[in-house]
Amino acid sequence: MSENEPLHSTLNETNEAGGSRFVRACLRLPVDRTPVWFLRQAGRYMPEYMAVRKHHSLLDICRTPEIASEVTITAAERLGVDAAIIFADLLLPFTPMGLDFEFVNGEGPVVHTPIRSLEHVQALRTDRTDDLRYVASAIEKVAKHFAAPRADGDTLGIIGFCGAPFTLASYMIEGSSSRNYVETKKIMYSHDATWSLLMEKLVTVLVAYAEQQVEAGADVIQIFDSWAGALSVSDYRQYCLAPTTELVRRVKALGVPVIYFGVDTASLLPTMREMTADVLGLDWRIPLDEGWRAVGAGCAVQGNLDPITLFAPEDVLQGRVNEILKLANGRPGHIFNLGHGIVPGTPVDNVIRVVEWVKQYGVGKPVARNEAASEWAVRA
Ligand code: CP3
């Protein structure tokens, strides 16, 4: 192939071998254009979701495969994105572990008896993950719905997900969302046996849960470590890196790419890279190219529009979208997304506009393979 020959002449040629363009981008394979999806793409900003939510609680939706799959499919189709994330919640595994929680309107999740001692951790069960199979059933329905290629010839990617040990432990220990993670860090710093047993139990449950999702048809597993940014590099390294690496390694061994995601992680990126996740999520606080440099060329990146930019006037929003695509520079391994989830009140039309711009940007702007490789080699 000559230097100036386009990398992709037809979509089929480009996207066929490794599955959908979304999966190929996770693996840093060339794609015809940048794939795009959004964190929390099915949620309260979307009237279709609110219509379902009027009649069902959040947990009812999660636990009823017919409804969870419908909500997942509706959001992906309405937006025209390249991947569907299964509608579920991070905290669902708490129930089979023996930890009761509920979602209180306006307050988020509440765990009634937070974990505070070794005895509490010892009592957590790891043998009832079968109770979570409703999520796998929902994935089966979504996978069946999206089995055939879409009009553009590409197959939609199906994303399963779970929490990471630190972020889940923080909800278990604090009992709700937290600003300073005082109780979590107290256990982390002072109670080695309690912390390590909790990490170990969470990894056991999460691997089994991820396995159910992969068997049901998830193409990729995203691991949410949403609150890892609360940790210093030393603490992340000392208390979280080993169990999280174990989780990533075992989920990858199921045969799917792993996306590892956190917020406020700029300083943690080089350490997170050691886990060898296929893709790292970047939040908007770091320019995409800088974030990519921090994780190195051997890793794909996902991100990183500030979700609040979706409230900006069209010219500002388009400017930010173009900036991200320009910084990615056509290198294989970029998945367009937000730096964190879509928030309630976001105009749906703006989300759809972003999808259209990402799609248009890729068309007619193929990057030559050699150019991409050498450019990246220089930058890395
Ligand atoms: O399309 C999608 O991405 C939706 C599926 C989804 C939900 N939760 C449904 C949900 C996903 C991927 C999650 C993950 C999740 N849950 C995370 C990690 C993602 C992130 O934002 O970093 C976390 C931290 C949770 C725990 C959780 N669930 C919290 C803190 C809250 C309250 C947040 C709020 O804005 O009130 C939830 C509730 C929740 N989970 C909602 C949805 C759509 C909104 C509440 C509702 O519909 O009643």
PDB file of C-alpha atoms and ligand atoms in Angstrom, residues 39-44 49 53 58 85-91 103 108-109 161 171 177 224 226-227 261 340, ligand 1:
ATOM      1  CA  LEU A  39     -22.456   7.302  28.534  1.00  0.00           C
ATOM      2  CA  ARG A  40     -26.007   7.252  29.991  1.00  0.00           C
ATOM      3  CA  GLN A  41     -27.503   7.404  26.515  1.00  0.00           C
ATOM      4  CA  ALA A  42     -30.715   5.912  27.914  1.00  0.00           C
ATOM      5  CA  GLY A  43     -31.732   8.159  30.763  1.00  0.00           C
ATOM      6  CA  ARG A  44     -33.881  10.903  32.151  1.00  0.00           C
ATOM      7  CA  TYR A  49     -37.259   6.816  28.859  1.00  0.00           C
ATOM      8  CA  ARG A  53     -40.140   5.439  33.964  1.00  0.00           C
ATOM      9  CA  LEU A  58     -35.533   2.152  38.017  1.00  0.00           C
ATOM     10  CA  ILE A  85     -25.014  -0.139  26.442  1.00  0.00           C
ATOM     11  CA  ILE A  86     -27.325  -2.458  28.277  1.00  0.00           C
ATOM     12  CA  PHE A  87     -29.727  -0.663  30.581  1.00  0.00           C
ATOM     13  CA  ALA A  88     -28.785  -1.756  34.092  1.00  0.00           C
ATOM     14  CA  ASP A  89     -27.175  -0.183  37.144  1.00  0.00           C
ATOM     15  CA  LEU A  90     -23.785  -0.454  38.756  1.00  0.00           C
ATOM     16  CA  LEU A  91     -25.219  -1.503  42.099  1.00  0.00           C
ATOM     17  CA  PHE A 103     -32.893   4.443  44.788  1.00  0.00           C
ATOM     18  CA  GLY A 108     -29.535   8.501  44.288  1.00  0.00           C
ATOM     19  CA  PRO A 109     -28.700   5.103  45.757  1.00  0.00           C
ATOM     20  CA  PHE A 161     -20.869  -3.411  32.038  1.00  0.00           C
ATOM     21  CA  TYR A 171     -21.096   2.778  47.731  1.00  0.00           C
ATOM     22  CA  SER A 177     -22.799   8.901  46.916  1.00  0.00           C
ATOM     23  CA  PHE A 224     -16.952   1.780  35.526  1.00  0.00           C
ATOM     24  CA  SER A 226     -16.370   6.397  38.128  1.00  0.00           C
ATOM     25  CA  TRP A 227     -14.958   7.663  41.424  1.00  0.00           C
ATOM     26  CA  PHE A 261     -13.624   4.242  32.644  1.00  0.00           C
ATOM     27  CA  HIS A 340     -19.093  11.391  31.743  1.00  0.00           C
TER      28      HIS A 340
HETATM   29  O1  CP3 B   1     -27.685   4.271  28.963  1.00  0.00           O
HETATM   30  C1  CP3 B   1     -27.129   4.181  30.065  1.00  0.00           C
HETATM   31  O2  CP3 B   1     -25.906   4.353  30.215  1.00  0.00           O
HETATM   32  C2  CP3 B   1     -27.983   3.913  31.258  1.00  0.00           C
HETATM   33  C3  CP3 B   1     -27.637   2.687  32.034  1.00  0.00           C
HETATM   34  C4  CP3 B   1     -26.946   3.021  33.341  1.00  0.00           C
HETATM   35  C5  CP3 B   1     -27.591   3.400  34.551  1.00  0.00           C
HETATM   36  N1  CP3 B   1     -26.657   3.457  35.530  1.00  0.00           N
HETATM   37  C6  CP3 B   1     -29.037   3.617  34.741  1.00  0.00           C
HETATM   38  C7  CP3 B   1     -29.427   4.675  35.720  1.00  0.00           C
HETATM   39  C8  CP3 B   1     -25.586   2.916  33.617  1.00  0.00           C
HETATM   40  C9  CP3 B   1     -24.444   2.605  32.652  1.00  0.00           C
HETATM   41  C10 CP3 B   1     -25.415   3.199  35.010  1.00  0.00           C
HETATM   42  C11 CP3 B   1     -24.126   3.101  35.692  1.00  0.00           C
HETATM   43  C12 CP3 B   1     -23.983   3.708  37.020  1.00  0.00           C
HETATM   44  N2  CP3 B   1     -24.845   3.653  38.065  1.00  0.00           N
HETATM   45  C13 CP3 B   1     -22.831   4.379  37.458  1.00  0.00           C
HETATM   46  C14 CP3 B   1     -21.578   4.552  36.661  1.00  0.00           C
HETATM   47  C15 CP3 B   1     -21.777   5.555  35.610  1.00  0.00           C
HETATM   48  C16 CP3 B   1     -21.387   6.934  35.992  1.00  0.00           C
HETATM   49  O3  CP3 B   1     -22.237   7.817  35.912  1.00  0.00           O
HETATM   50  O4  CP3 B   1     -20.206   7.105  36.313  1.00  0.00           O
HETATM   51  C17 CP3 B   1     -23.057   4.781  38.786  1.00  0.00           C
HETATM   52  C18 CP3 B   1     -22.097   5.577  39.628  1.00  0.00           C
HETATM   53  C19 CP3 B   1     -24.329   4.289  39.156  1.00  0.00           C
HETATM   54  C20 CP3 B   1     -25.013   4.421  40.467  1.00  0.00           C
HETATM   55  C21 CP3 B   1     -26.166   5.320  40.322  1.00  0.00           C
HETATM   56  N3  CP3 B   1     -27.341   4.984  39.673  1.00  0.00           N
HETATM   57  C22 CP3 B   1     -26.289   6.645  40.790  1.00  0.00           C
HETATM   58  C23 CP3 B   1     -25.214   7.420  41.526  1.00  0.00           C
HETATM   59  C24 CP3 B   1     -27.578   7.096  40.411  1.00  0.00           C
HETATM   60  C25 CP3 B   1     -28.227   8.414  40.721  1.00  0.00           C
HETATM   61  C26 CP3 B   1     -27.739   9.407  39.732  1.00  0.00           C
HETATM   62  C27 CP3 B   1     -28.730  10.489  39.478  1.00  0.00           C
HETATM   63  O5  CP3 B   1     -28.443  11.230  38.533  1.00  0.00           O
HETATM   64  O6  CP3 B   1     -29.741  10.592  40.156  1.00  0.00           O
HETATM   65  C28 CP3 B   1     -28.192   6.065  39.682  1.00  0.00           C
HETATM   66  C29 CP3 B   1     -29.540   6.108  39.088  1.00  0.00           C
HETATM   67  C30 CP3 B   1     -29.650   5.780  37.645  1.00  0.00           C
HETATM   68  N4  CP3 B   1     -29.084   4.694  37.045  1.00  0.00           N
HETATM   69  C31 CP3 B   1     -30.415   6.502  36.665  1.00  0.00           C
HETATM   70  C32 CP3 B   1     -30.279   5.792  35.450  1.00  0.00           C
HETATM   71  C33 CP3 B   1     -30.926   6.111  34.141  1.00  0.00           C
HETATM   72  C34 CP3 B   1     -31.217   7.768  36.884  1.00  0.00           C
HETATM   73  C35 CP3 B   1     -32.308   7.588  37.848  1.00  0.00           C
HETATM   74  C36 CP3 B   1     -33.667   7.157  37.365  1.00  0.00           C
HETATM   75  O7  CP3 B   1     -33.976   6.835  36.198  1.00  0.00           O
HETATM   76  O8  CP3 B   1     -34.524   7.132  38.259  1.00  0.00           O
END
